[in-house]
């Protein structure tokens, strides 16, 4: 408790969150300025700060780790508020705790711009990359590596096809289907978010599509095909969008706690959790369950 209250505890937030959530990769890609002219340095810096401040809020107040999946608040400034379409945040650069409108589609890590950017490239999104990230980082069930040579999907920025259409060959290949059944659903659930975390109903295109006006001015990109974020989990449960997918994730809070527990143990000891330690991990999860899955409580249990 003394250490967590110390100002030096920010090192844990920066380092653990940076590693767990791949935040250190946020500068690895540069969004295409023709497709994403609204991206700038202030927005990118704000993206990362939102995640760290939110993480710290959950930690310092021992909030339920389920907030990492779905939360009714976030830590944003005016620049991010405009990006998210959230009204009422006046200060352009100063961060504050903001209650999220129920229809914002935001709340939790998965829908934060920084996470959506590090799981995409500068031009297009990939349900495969995002799905694998969710399985590994949030659910603790990383997908296996492909057992066959898989032809890469070339990004289509001209708007002729959707990513779902491009992936159809992979999804229906018997050698690939079993993995795609697990990877694709969380990836498709996030398809309404573009490469910089903005909400979209249509893919952006530089070829086929309808003209787009922003604040009375014509932009260079076009509205391409409609985004379809629906899919089916391996157990048959269906969802239509990210809001429904997050509700399905919250049906198994123990899995979320177990995954985060193992990430903390790996961070703290430098070694991955072995099969022999699973019983102890299960005991930690059971104790945290009794404390409303508090994140600070989980850290206490891991240390003990």
PDB file of C-alpha atoms in Angstrom:
ATOM      1  CA  UNK A   1       0.000   0.000   0.000  1.00  0.00           C
ATOM      2  CA  UNK A   2       2.817   2.403   0.812  1.00  0.00           C
ATOM      3  CA  UNK A   3       4.447   1.703  -2.521  1.00  0.00           C
ATOM      4  CA  UNK A   4       1.217   2.055  -4.476  1.00  0.00           C
ATOM      5  CA  UNK A   5       0.544   5.409  -2.820  1.00  0.00           C
ATOM      6  CA  UNK A   6       4.011   6.706  -3.670  1.00  0.00           C
ATOM      7  CA  UNK A   7       4.332   8.960  -6.709  1.00  0.00           C
ATOM      8  CA  UNK A   8       6.955   6.546  -8.039  1.00  0.00           C
ATOM      9  CA  UNK A   9       4.130   4.033  -8.581  1.00  0.00           C
ATOM     10  CA  UNK A  10       3.576   5.787 -11.903  1.00  0.00           C
ATOM     11  CA  UNK A  11       6.476   3.625 -13.111  1.00  0.00           C
ATOM     12  CA  UNK A  12       4.246   0.566 -12.681  1.00  0.00           C
ATOM     13  CA  UNK A  13       1.436   2.216 -14.640  1.00  0.00           C
ATOM     14  CA  UNK A  14       3.762   3.292 -17.455  1.00  0.00           C
ATOM     15  CA  UNK A  15       5.698   0.031 -17.692  1.00  0.00           C
ATOM     16  CA  UNK A  16       3.040  -2.588 -17.068  1.00  0.00           C
ATOM     17  CA  UNK A  17       0.332  -0.875 -19.094  1.00  0.00           C
ATOM     18  CA  UNK A  18       2.872  -0.083 -21.808  1.00  0.00           C
ATOM     19  CA  UNK A  19       3.866  -3.744 -22.133  1.00  0.00           C
ATOM     20  CA  UNK A  20       0.456  -5.335 -21.545  1.00  0.00           C
ATOM     21  CA  UNK A  21      -1.386  -3.098 -24.005  1.00  0.00           C
ATOM     22  CA  UNK A  22       1.391  -2.607 -26.614  1.00  0.00           C
ATOM     23  CA  UNK A  23       1.293   1.161 -26.055  1.00  0.00           C
ATOM     24  CA  UNK A  24       4.969   1.422 -26.957  1.00  0.00           C
ATOM     25  CA  UNK A  25       4.045   0.570 -30.545  1.00  0.00           C
ATOM     26  CA  UNK A  26       1.796   3.575 -31.018  1.00  0.00           C
ATOM     27  CA  UNK A  27       4.396   5.444 -33.084  1.00  0.00           C
ATOM     28  CA  UNK A  28       5.091   2.426 -35.317  1.00  0.00           C
ATOM     29  CA  UNK A  29       2.539   3.478 -37.951  1.00  0.00           C
ATOM     30  CA  UNK A  30       1.609   6.790 -39.515  1.00  0.00           C
ATOM     31  CA  UNK A  31      -2.014   7.168 -40.664  1.00  0.00           C
ATOM     32  CA  UNK A  32      -2.482   7.965 -44.341  1.00  0.00           C
ATOM     33  CA  UNK A  33      -3.082  11.762 -44.427  1.00  0.00           C
ATOM     34  CA  UNK A  34      -5.483  11.424 -47.358  1.00  0.00           C
ATOM     35  CA  UNK A  35      -7.711   8.973 -45.496  1.00  0.00           C
ATOM     36  CA  UNK A  36      -7.218  10.385 -41.977  1.00  0.00           C
ATOM     37  CA  UNK A  37      -6.535  14.129 -42.253  1.00  0.00           C
ATOM     38  CA  UNK A  38      -7.819  14.718 -38.697  1.00  0.00           C
ATOM     39  CA  UNK A  39      -4.874  12.842 -37.162  1.00  0.00           C
ATOM     40  CA  UNK A  40      -2.185  15.004 -35.561  1.00  0.00           C
ATOM     41  CA  UNK A  41       0.471  14.843 -32.842  1.00  0.00           C
ATOM     42  CA  UNK A  42      -1.796  16.296 -30.158  1.00  0.00           C
ATOM     43  CA  UNK A  43      -4.378  13.583 -30.795  1.00  0.00           C
ATOM     44  CA  UNK A  44      -1.765  10.824 -30.700  1.00  0.00           C
ATOM     45  CA  UNK A  45      -0.220  12.035 -27.438  1.00  0.00           C
ATOM     46  CA  UNK A  46      -3.698  12.368 -25.943  1.00  0.00           C
ATOM     47  CA  UNK A  47      -4.541   8.785 -26.949  1.00  0.00           C
ATOM     48  CA  UNK A  48      -1.740   7.312 -24.855  1.00  0.00           C
ATOM     49  CA  UNK A  49      -2.364   9.586 -21.887  1.00  0.00           C
ATOM     50  CA  UNK A  50      -6.032   8.555 -21.777  1.00  0.00           C
ATOM     51  CA  UNK A  51      -5.091   4.898 -21.329  1.00  0.00           C
ATOM     52  CA  UNK A  52      -2.520   5.585 -18.594  1.00  0.00           C
ATOM     53  CA  UNK A  53      -4.785   7.935 -16.642  1.00  0.00           C
ATOM     54  CA  UNK A  54      -7.690   5.488 -16.902  1.00  0.00           C
ATOM     55  CA  UNK A  55      -5.489   2.585 -15.788  1.00  0.00           C
ATOM     56  CA  UNK A  56      -4.366   4.653 -12.802  1.00  0.00           C
ATOM     57  CA  UNK A  57      -7.960   5.516 -11.865  1.00  0.00           C
ATOM     58  CA  UNK A  58      -8.908   1.835 -11.780  1.00  0.00           C
ATOM     59  CA  UNK A  59      -5.765   0.993  -9.796  1.00  0.00           C
ATOM     60  CA  UNK A  60      -5.847   3.775  -7.211  1.00  0.00           C
ATOM     61  CA  UNK A  61      -9.571   3.372  -6.464  1.00  0.00           C
ATOM     62  CA  UNK A  62      -9.574  -0.448  -6.511  1.00  0.00           C
ATOM     63  CA  UNK A  63     -12.288  -0.421  -9.166  1.00  0.00           C
ATOM     64  CA  UNK A  64     -13.405  -3.678 -10.693  1.00  0.00           C
ATOM     65  CA  UNK A  65     -11.109  -4.898 -13.440  1.00  0.00           C
ATOM     66  CA  UNK A  66     -14.274  -5.296 -15.527  1.00  0.00           C
ATOM     67  CA  UNK A  67     -13.843  -1.568 -16.180  1.00  0.00           C
ATOM     68  CA  UNK A  68     -11.069  -2.571 -18.570  1.00  0.00           C
ATOM     69  CA  UNK A  69     -13.798  -4.131 -20.734  1.00  0.00           C
ATOM     70  CA  UNK A  70     -16.716  -1.783 -20.119  1.00  0.00           C
ATOM     71  CA  UNK A  71     -16.762   1.438 -18.120  1.00  0.00           C
ATOM     72  CA  UNK A  72     -19.140   4.367 -17.788  1.00  0.00           C
ATOM     73  CA  UNK A  73     -16.307   6.912 -17.619  1.00  0.00           C
ATOM     74  CA  UNK A  74     -12.963   7.741 -19.165  1.00  0.00           C
ATOM     75  CA  UNK A  75     -10.151  10.245 -18.738  1.00  0.00           C
ATOM     76  CA  UNK A  76     -10.191  12.560 -21.751  1.00  0.00           C
ATOM     77  CA  UNK A  77      -9.467  16.099 -22.871  1.00  0.00           C
ATOM     78  CA  UNK A  78     -11.243  18.289 -25.415  1.00  0.00           C
ATOM     79  CA  UNK A  79      -9.183  16.949 -28.320  1.00  0.00           C
ATOM     80  CA  UNK A  80     -10.196  13.359 -27.590  1.00  0.00           C
ATOM     81  CA  UNK A  81     -13.778  14.391 -26.817  1.00  0.00           C
ATOM     82  CA  UNK A  82     -14.132  15.818 -30.333  1.00  0.00           C
ATOM     83  CA  UNK A  83     -12.573  12.688 -31.790  1.00  0.00           C
ATOM     84  CA  UNK A  84     -15.059  10.536 -29.873  1.00  0.00           C
ATOM     85  CA  UNK A  85     -18.048  12.817 -30.461  1.00  0.00           C
ATOM     86  CA  UNK A  86     -18.549  13.448 -26.726  1.00  0.00           C
ATOM     87  CA  UNK A  87     -19.936  16.910 -25.878  1.00  0.00           C
ATOM     88  CA  UNK A  88     -19.284  19.116 -22.873  1.00  0.00           C
ATOM     89  CA  UNK A  89     -15.499  18.850 -22.481  1.00  0.00           C
ATOM     90  CA  UNK A  90     -14.244  22.422 -22.717  1.00  0.00           C
ATOM     91  CA  UNK A  91     -10.515  22.252 -21.988  1.00  0.00           C
ATOM     92  CA  UNK A  92      -8.634  21.305 -25.133  1.00  0.00           C
ATOM     93  CA  UNK A  93      -5.576  19.801 -23.423  1.00  0.00           C
ATOM     94  CA  UNK A  94      -6.416  19.303 -19.743  1.00  0.00           C
ATOM     95  CA  UNK A  95      -7.621  15.799 -18.900  1.00  0.00           C
ATOM     96  CA  UNK A  96     -10.628  15.164 -16.694  1.00  0.00           C
ATOM     97  CA  UNK A  97     -12.842  12.293 -15.644  1.00  0.00           C
ATOM     98  CA  UNK A  98     -15.836  12.309 -17.972  1.00  0.00           C
ATOM     99  CA  UNK A  99     -19.067  10.324 -17.727  1.00  0.00           C
ATOM    100  CA  UNK A 100     -19.633   8.648 -21.082  1.00  0.00           C
ATOM    101  CA  UNK A 101     -22.979   8.981 -22.864  1.00  0.00           C
ATOM    102  CA  UNK A 102     -24.704   5.573 -23.124  1.00  0.00           C
ATOM    103  CA  UNK A 103     -24.747   5.818 -26.928  1.00  0.00           C
ATOM    104  CA  UNK A 104     -21.055   6.703 -27.298  1.00  0.00           C
ATOM    105  CA  UNK A 105     -19.901   3.086 -27.930  1.00  0.00           C
ATOM    106  CA  UNK A 106     -16.931   3.956 -25.706  1.00  0.00           C
ATOM    107  CA  UNK A 107     -15.961   2.686 -22.277  1.00  0.00           C
ATOM    108  CA  UNK A 108     -13.146   0.292 -21.428  1.00  0.00           C
ATOM    109  CA  UNK A 109      -9.781  -0.270 -23.060  1.00  0.00           C
ATOM    110  CA  UNK A 110     -10.956  -1.954 -26.262  1.00  0.00           C
ATOM    111  CA  UNK A 111     -12.608   1.200 -27.574  1.00  0.00           C
ATOM    112  CA  UNK A 112      -9.835   3.642 -26.674  1.00  0.00           C
ATOM    113  CA  UNK A 113      -8.123   5.242 -29.634  1.00  0.00           C
ATOM    114  CA  UNK A 114      -4.624   4.206 -28.549  1.00  0.00           C
ATOM    115  CA  UNK A 115      -5.557   0.511 -28.429  1.00  0.00           C
ATOM    116  CA  UNK A 116      -7.335   0.723 -31.771  1.00  0.00           C
ATOM    117  CA  UNK A 117      -4.320   2.407 -33.346  1.00  0.00           C
ATOM    118  CA  UNK A 118      -1.699  -0.076 -32.108  1.00  0.00           C
ATOM    119  CA  UNK A 119      -3.854  -2.941 -33.441  1.00  0.00           C
ATOM    120  CA  UNK A 120      -4.092  -1.460 -36.951  1.00  0.00           C
ATOM    121  CA  UNK A 121      -1.767  -0.092 -39.598  1.00  0.00           C
ATOM    122  CA  UNK A 122      -1.820   3.392 -41.043  1.00  0.00           C
ATOM    123  CA  UNK A 123      -4.281   2.568 -43.792  1.00  0.00           C
ATOM    124  CA  UNK A 124      -6.603  -0.290 -42.880  1.00  0.00           C
ATOM    125  CA  UNK A 125      -7.826  -2.369 -39.974  1.00  0.00           C
ATOM    126  CA  UNK A 126      -7.483  -6.141 -39.717  1.00  0.00           C
ATOM    127  CA  UNK A 127      -9.924  -8.279 -37.695  1.00  0.00           C
ATOM    128  CA  UNK A 128      -7.162 -10.896 -37.536  1.00  0.00           C
ATOM    129  CA  UNK A 129      -4.668  -8.588 -35.805  1.00  0.00           C
ATOM    130  CA  UNK A 130      -7.237  -7.068 -33.491  1.00  0.00           C
ATOM    131  CA  UNK A 131      -8.873 -10.395 -32.723  1.00  0.00           C
ATOM    132  CA  UNK A 132      -5.541 -12.021 -31.844  1.00  0.00           C
ATOM    133  CA  UNK A 133      -4.716  -9.034 -29.614  1.00  0.00           C
ATOM    134  CA  UNK A 134      -7.991  -9.343 -27.679  1.00  0.00           C
ATOM    135  CA  UNK A 135      -7.574 -13.097 -27.238  1.00  0.00           C
ATOM    136  CA  UNK A 136      -4.023 -12.714 -25.950  1.00  0.00           C
ATOM    137  CA  UNK A 137      -4.086  -9.503 -23.906  1.00  0.00           C
ATOM    138  CA  UNK A 138      -7.620  -9.504 -22.494  1.00  0.00           C
ATOM    139  CA  UNK A 139      -8.693 -13.159 -22.417  1.00  0.00           C
ATOM    140  CA  UNK A 140      -5.350 -14.920 -21.907  1.00  0.00           C
ATOM    141  CA  UNK A 141      -6.007 -17.344 -24.781  1.00  0.00           C
ATOM    142  CA  UNK A 142      -3.484 -16.429 -27.502  1.00  0.00           C
ATOM    143  CA  UNK A 143      -4.275 -18.081 -30.833  1.00  0.00           C
ATOM    144  CA  UNK A 144      -1.836 -20.631 -32.284  1.00  0.00           C
ATOM    145  CA  UNK A 145       0.410 -19.670 -35.166  1.00  0.00           C
ATOM    146  CA  UNK A 146      -0.861 -20.655 -38.623  1.00  0.00           C
ATOM    147  CA  UNK A 147       0.024 -24.261 -39.473  1.00  0.00           C
ATOM    148  CA  UNK A 148      -0.100 -23.596 -43.212  1.00  0.00           C
ATOM    149  CA  UNK A 149       1.246 -20.905 -45.496  1.00  0.00           C
ATOM    150  CA  UNK A 150      -1.427 -18.208 -45.425  1.00  0.00           C
ATOM    151  CA  UNK A 151      -1.616 -15.698 -48.240  1.00  0.00           C
ATOM    152  CA  UNK A 152      -1.602 -12.168 -46.861  1.00  0.00           C
ATOM    153  CA  UNK A 153      -4.689 -10.022 -47.402  1.00  0.00           C
ATOM    154  CA  UNK A 154      -3.800  -6.986 -49.472  1.00  0.00           C
ATOM    155  CA  UNK A 155      -5.478  -3.857 -48.114  1.00  0.00           C
ATOM    156  CA  UNK A 156      -8.109  -2.409 -50.415  1.00  0.00           C
ATOM    157  CA  UNK A 157      -8.215   1.345 -49.950  1.00  0.00           C
ATOM    158  CA  UNK A 158     -10.173   1.907 -53.159  1.00  0.00           C
ATOM    159  CA  UNK A 159     -13.400   0.726 -51.534  1.00  0.00           C
ATOM    160  CA  UNK A 160     -14.250  -2.102 -53.900  1.00  0.00           C
ATOM    161  CA  UNK A 161     -14.541  -4.810 -51.233  1.00  0.00           C
ATOM    162  CA  UNK A 162     -14.906  -5.076 -47.465  1.00  0.00           C
ATOM    163  CA  UNK A 163     -12.413  -6.842 -45.217  1.00  0.00           C
ATOM    164  CA  UNK A 164     -15.077  -9.489 -44.551  1.00  0.00           C
ATOM    165  CA  UNK A 165     -15.253 -10.239 -48.264  1.00  0.00           C
ATOM    166  CA  UNK A 166     -11.471 -10.342 -48.521  1.00  0.00           C
ATOM    167  CA  UNK A 167     -11.250 -12.763 -45.597  1.00  0.00           C
ATOM    168  CA  UNK A 168     -13.929 -15.134 -46.876  1.00  0.00           C
ATOM    169  CA  UNK A 169     -11.333 -17.387 -48.504  1.00  0.00           C
ATOM    170  CA  UNK A 170      -9.448 -17.776 -45.203  1.00  0.00           C
ATOM    171  CA  UNK A 171     -12.576 -18.349 -43.156  1.00  0.00           C
ATOM    172  CA  UNK A 172     -13.821 -21.122 -45.437  1.00  0.00           C
ATOM    173  CA  UNK A 173     -10.486 -22.901 -45.812  1.00  0.00           C
ATOM    174  CA  UNK A 174     -10.651 -26.046 -43.656  1.00  0.00           C
ATOM    175  CA  UNK A 175      -7.012 -25.618 -42.563  1.00  0.00           C
ATOM    176  CA  UNK A 176      -7.684 -22.073 -41.368  1.00  0.00           C
ATOM    177  CA  UNK A 177     -11.308 -22.186 -40.210  1.00  0.00           C
ATOM    178  CA  UNK A 178     -10.733 -23.506 -36.679  1.00  0.00           C
ATOM    179  CA  UNK A 179      -8.474 -20.583 -35.779  1.00  0.00           C
ATOM    180  CA  UNK A 180     -10.617 -17.996 -37.529  1.00  0.00           C
ATOM    181  CA  UNK A 181     -13.635 -19.131 -35.507  1.00  0.00           C
ATOM    182  CA  UNK A 182     -11.800 -17.826 -32.421  1.00  0.00           C
ATOM    183  CA  UNK A 183      -9.825 -14.904 -33.843  1.00  0.00           C
ATOM    184  CA  UNK A 184     -12.337 -13.214 -36.135  1.00  0.00           C
ATOM    185  CA  UNK A 185     -15.267 -12.454 -33.766  1.00  0.00           C
ATOM    186  CA  UNK A 186     -13.422 -10.013 -31.450  1.00  0.00           C
ATOM    187  CA  UNK A 187     -11.747  -8.511 -34.501  1.00  0.00           C
ATOM    188  CA  UNK A 188     -15.017  -7.928 -36.334  1.00  0.00           C
ATOM    189  CA  UNK A 189     -16.573  -6.542 -33.140  1.00  0.00           C
ATOM    190  CA  UNK A 190     -14.068  -3.670 -33.405  1.00  0.00           C
ATOM    191  CA  UNK A 191     -14.585  -2.998 -37.119  1.00  0.00           C
ATOM    192  CA  UNK A 192     -16.702   0.095 -36.470  1.00  0.00           C
ATOM    193  CA  UNK A 193     -13.479   1.783 -35.319  1.00  0.00           C
ATOM    194  CA  UNK A 194     -10.966   3.009 -37.886  1.00  0.00           C
ATOM    195  CA  UNK A 195      -7.174   2.989 -37.649  1.00  0.00           C
ATOM    196  CA  UNK A 196      -7.098   6.016 -35.319  1.00  0.00           C
ATOM    197  CA  UNK A 197     -10.032   4.879 -33.193  1.00  0.00           C
ATOM    198  CA  UNK A 198     -12.718   7.030 -34.781  1.00  0.00           C
ATOM    199  CA  UNK A 199     -16.226   5.603 -35.118  1.00  0.00           C
ATOM    200  CA  UNK A 200     -17.273   4.699 -38.654  1.00  0.00           C
ATOM    201  CA  UNK A 201     -20.396   3.318 -40.303  1.00  0.00           C
ATOM    202  CA  UNK A 202     -18.621   3.169 -43.678  1.00  0.00           C
ATOM    203  CA  UNK A 203     -15.069   2.317 -44.659  1.00  0.00           C
ATOM    204  CA  UNK A 204     -13.076   5.245 -46.028  1.00  0.00           C
ATOM    205  CA  UNK A 205     -12.126   4.963 -49.681  1.00  0.00           C
ATOM    206  CA  UNK A 206     -10.037   6.825 -52.246  1.00  0.00           C
ATOM    207  CA  UNK A 207     -11.731   5.102 -55.183  1.00  0.00           C
ATOM    208  CA  UNK A 208     -15.347   3.979 -55.089  1.00  0.00           C
ATOM    209  CA  UNK A 209     -17.849   5.652 -52.801  1.00  0.00           C
ATOM    210  CA  UNK A 210     -19.923   8.704 -51.993  1.00  0.00           C
ATOM    211  CA  UNK A 211     -18.499  12.212 -51.414  1.00  0.00           C
ATOM    212  CA  UNK A 212     -18.130  13.283 -47.789  1.00  0.00           C
ATOM    213  CA  UNK A 213     -18.536  16.777 -46.313  1.00  0.00           C
ATOM    214  CA  UNK A 214     -17.000  17.686 -42.944  1.00  0.00           C
ATOM    215  CA  UNK A 215     -18.068  20.993 -41.426  1.00  0.00           C
ATOM    216  CA  UNK A 216     -19.273  22.161 -44.822  1.00  0.00           C
ATOM    217  CA  UNK A 217     -16.062  21.253 -46.640  1.00  0.00           C
ATOM    218  CA  UNK A 218     -15.471  18.359 -49.004  1.00  0.00           C
ATOM    219  CA  UNK A 219     -12.764  15.957 -47.844  1.00  0.00           C
ATOM    220  CA  UNK A 220     -10.521  13.891 -50.112  1.00  0.00           C
ATOM    221  CA  UNK A 221     -11.761  10.460 -49.045  1.00  0.00           C
ATOM    222  CA  UNK A 222     -15.130   8.887 -49.880  1.00  0.00           C
ATOM    223  CA  UNK A 223     -17.672   6.805 -47.999  1.00  0.00           C
ATOM    224  CA  UNK A 224     -17.017   3.241 -49.085  1.00  0.00           C
ATOM    225  CA  UNK A 225     -18.825   0.004 -48.185  1.00  0.00           C
ATOM    226  CA  UNK A 226     -20.922  -0.299 -45.021  1.00  0.00           C
ATOM    227  CA  UNK A 227     -19.169  -1.751 -41.957  1.00  0.00           C
ATOM    228  CA  UNK A 228     -20.566  -5.037 -40.641  1.00  0.00           C
ATOM    229  CA  UNK A 229     -19.407  -5.695 -37.066  1.00  0.00           C
ATOM    230  CA  UNK A 230     -21.624  -8.711 -36.351  1.00  0.00           C
ATOM    231  CA  UNK A 231     -20.310 -12.229 -35.809  1.00  0.00           C
ATOM    232  CA  UNK A 232     -20.709 -15.428 -33.791  1.00  0.00           C
ATOM    233  CA  UNK A 233     -18.524 -16.711 -30.944  1.00  0.00           C
ATOM    234  CA  UNK A 234     -17.246 -20.306 -31.111  1.00  0.00           C
ATOM    235  CA  UNK A 235     -19.895 -21.320 -28.547  1.00  0.00           C
ATOM    236  CA  UNK A 236     -22.695 -20.013 -30.781  1.00  0.00           C
ATOM    237  CA  UNK A 237     -23.463 -16.738 -29.012  1.00  0.00           C
ATOM    238  CA  UNK A 238     -24.147 -13.946 -31.501  1.00  0.00           C
ATOM    239  CA  UNK A 239     -23.512 -10.207 -31.321  1.00  0.00           C
ATOM    240  CA  UNK A 240     -24.299  -7.313 -33.634  1.00  0.00           C
ATOM    241  CA  UNK A 241     -21.741  -4.735 -32.513  1.00  0.00           C
ATOM    242  CA  UNK A 242     -19.076  -3.870 -29.962  1.00  0.00           C
ATOM    243  CA  UNK A 243     -21.644  -3.016 -27.271  1.00  0.00           C
ATOM    244  CA  UNK A 244     -23.142  -6.507 -27.407  1.00  0.00           C
ATOM    245  CA  UNK A 245     -19.705  -8.129 -27.632  1.00  0.00           C
ATOM    246  CA  UNK A 246     -18.540  -6.420 -24.427  1.00  0.00           C
ATOM    247  CA  UNK A 247     -21.633  -7.717 -22.617  1.00  0.00           C
ATOM    248  CA  UNK A 248     -20.722 -11.251 -23.699  1.00  0.00           C
ATOM    249  CA  UNK A 249     -17.170 -10.803 -22.372  1.00  0.00           C
ATOM    250  CA  UNK A 250     -18.520  -9.707 -18.998  1.00  0.00           C
ATOM    251  CA  UNK A 251     -20.464 -12.952 -18.633  1.00  0.00           C
ATOM    252  CA  UNK A 252     -17.181 -14.619 -17.645  1.00  0.00           C
ATOM    253  CA  UNK A 253     -15.475 -12.258 -15.209  1.00  0.00           C
ATOM    254  CA  UNK A 254     -13.271 -15.050 -13.876  1.00  0.00           C
ATOM    255  CA  UNK A 255     -11.609 -15.430 -17.261  1.00  0.00           C
ATOM    256  CA  UNK A 256     -10.813 -11.716 -17.358  1.00  0.00           C
ATOM    257  CA  UNK A 257      -9.379 -11.866 -13.837  1.00  0.00           C
ATOM    258  CA  UNK A 258      -7.352 -14.996 -14.603  1.00  0.00           C
ATOM    259  CA  UNK A 259      -5.871 -13.475 -17.757  1.00  0.00           C
ATOM    260  CA  UNK A 260      -4.853 -10.257 -15.990  1.00  0.00           C
ATOM    261  CA  UNK A 261      -3.515 -12.226 -13.010  1.00  0.00           C
ATOM    262  CA  UNK A 262      -1.204 -14.181 -15.313  1.00  0.00           C
ATOM    263  CA  UNK A 263      -0.031 -10.969 -17.007  1.00  0.00           C
ATOM    264  CA  UNK A 264       0.820  -9.483 -13.611  1.00  0.00           C
ATOM    265  CA  UNK A 265       2.659 -12.635 -12.526  1.00  0.00           C
ATOM    266  CA  UNK A 266       4.686 -12.628 -15.743  1.00  0.00           C
ATOM    267  CA  UNK A 267       5.496  -8.949 -15.277  1.00  0.00           C
ATOM    268  CA  UNK A 268       6.443  -9.444 -11.617  1.00  0.00           C
ATOM    269  CA  UNK A 269       8.505 -12.622 -11.922  1.00  0.00           C
ATOM    270  CA  UNK A 270       9.814 -12.494 -15.482  1.00  0.00           C
ATOM    271  CA  UNK A 271       8.467 -15.980 -16.181  1.00  0.00           C
ATOM    272  CA  UNK A 272       5.252 -17.167 -17.777  1.00  0.00           C
ATOM    273  CA  UNK A 273       2.771 -19.056 -15.614  1.00  0.00           C
ATOM    274  CA  UNK A 274       3.293 -22.810 -15.685  1.00  0.00           C
ATOM    275  CA  UNK A 275       0.644 -25.529 -15.546  1.00  0.00           C
ATOM    276  CA  UNK A 276       1.726 -26.331 -11.991  1.00  0.00           C
ATOM    277  CA  UNK A 277       0.811 -22.813 -10.893  1.00  0.00           C
ATOM    278  CA  UNK A 278      -2.722 -22.806 -12.311  1.00  0.00           C
ATOM    279  CA  UNK A 279      -4.208 -23.981  -9.017  1.00  0.00           C
ATOM    280  CA  UNK A 280      -2.683 -20.986  -7.244  1.00  0.00           C
ATOM    281  CA  UNK A 281      -3.933 -18.657  -9.983  1.00  0.00           C
ATOM    282  CA  UNK A 282      -7.435 -20.095  -9.564  1.00  0.00           C
ATOM    283  CA  UNK A 283      -7.188 -19.458  -5.803  1.00  0.00           C
ATOM    284  CA  UNK A 284      -6.192 -15.834  -6.439  1.00  0.00           C
ATOM    285  CA  UNK A 285      -9.146 -15.395  -8.801  1.00  0.00           C
ATOM    286  CA  UNK A 286     -11.502 -16.857  -6.177  1.00  0.00           C
ATOM    287  CA  UNK A 287     -10.286 -14.388  -3.547  1.00  0.00           C
ATOM    288  CA  UNK A 288     -10.541 -11.438  -5.924  1.00  0.00           C
ATOM    289  CA  UNK A 289     -14.066 -12.517  -6.899  1.00  0.00           C
ATOM    290  CA  UNK A 290     -15.082 -11.940  -3.281  1.00  0.00           C
ATOM    291  CA  UNK A 291     -13.702  -8.398  -3.521  1.00  0.00           C
ATOM    292  CA  UNK A 292     -15.720  -7.429  -6.601  1.00  0.00           C
ATOM    293  CA  UNK A 293     -12.725  -8.163  -8.853  1.00  0.00           C
ATOM    294  CA  UNK A 294     -10.935  -5.058  -7.563  1.00  0.00           C
ATOM    295  CA  UNK A 295      -7.773  -4.364  -9.551  1.00  0.00           C
ATOM    296  CA  UNK A 296      -5.794  -3.129  -6.558  1.00  0.00           C
ATOM    297  CA  UNK A 297      -7.000  -6.198  -4.628  1.00  0.00           C
ATOM    298  CA  UNK A 298      -5.713  -8.396  -7.444  1.00  0.00           C
ATOM    299  CA  UNK A 299      -2.266  -6.815  -7.164  1.00  0.00           C
ATOM    300  CA  UNK A 300      -2.309  -7.454  -3.412  1.00  0.00           C
ATOM    301  CA  UNK A 301      -3.112 -11.138  -4.013  1.00  0.00           C
ATOM    302  CA  UNK A 302      -0.408 -11.485  -6.673  1.00  0.00           C
ATOM    303  CA  UNK A 303       2.211  -9.962  -4.361  1.00  0.00           C
ATOM    304  CA  UNK A 304       1.131 -12.164  -1.460  1.00  0.00           C
TER     305      UNK A 304
END
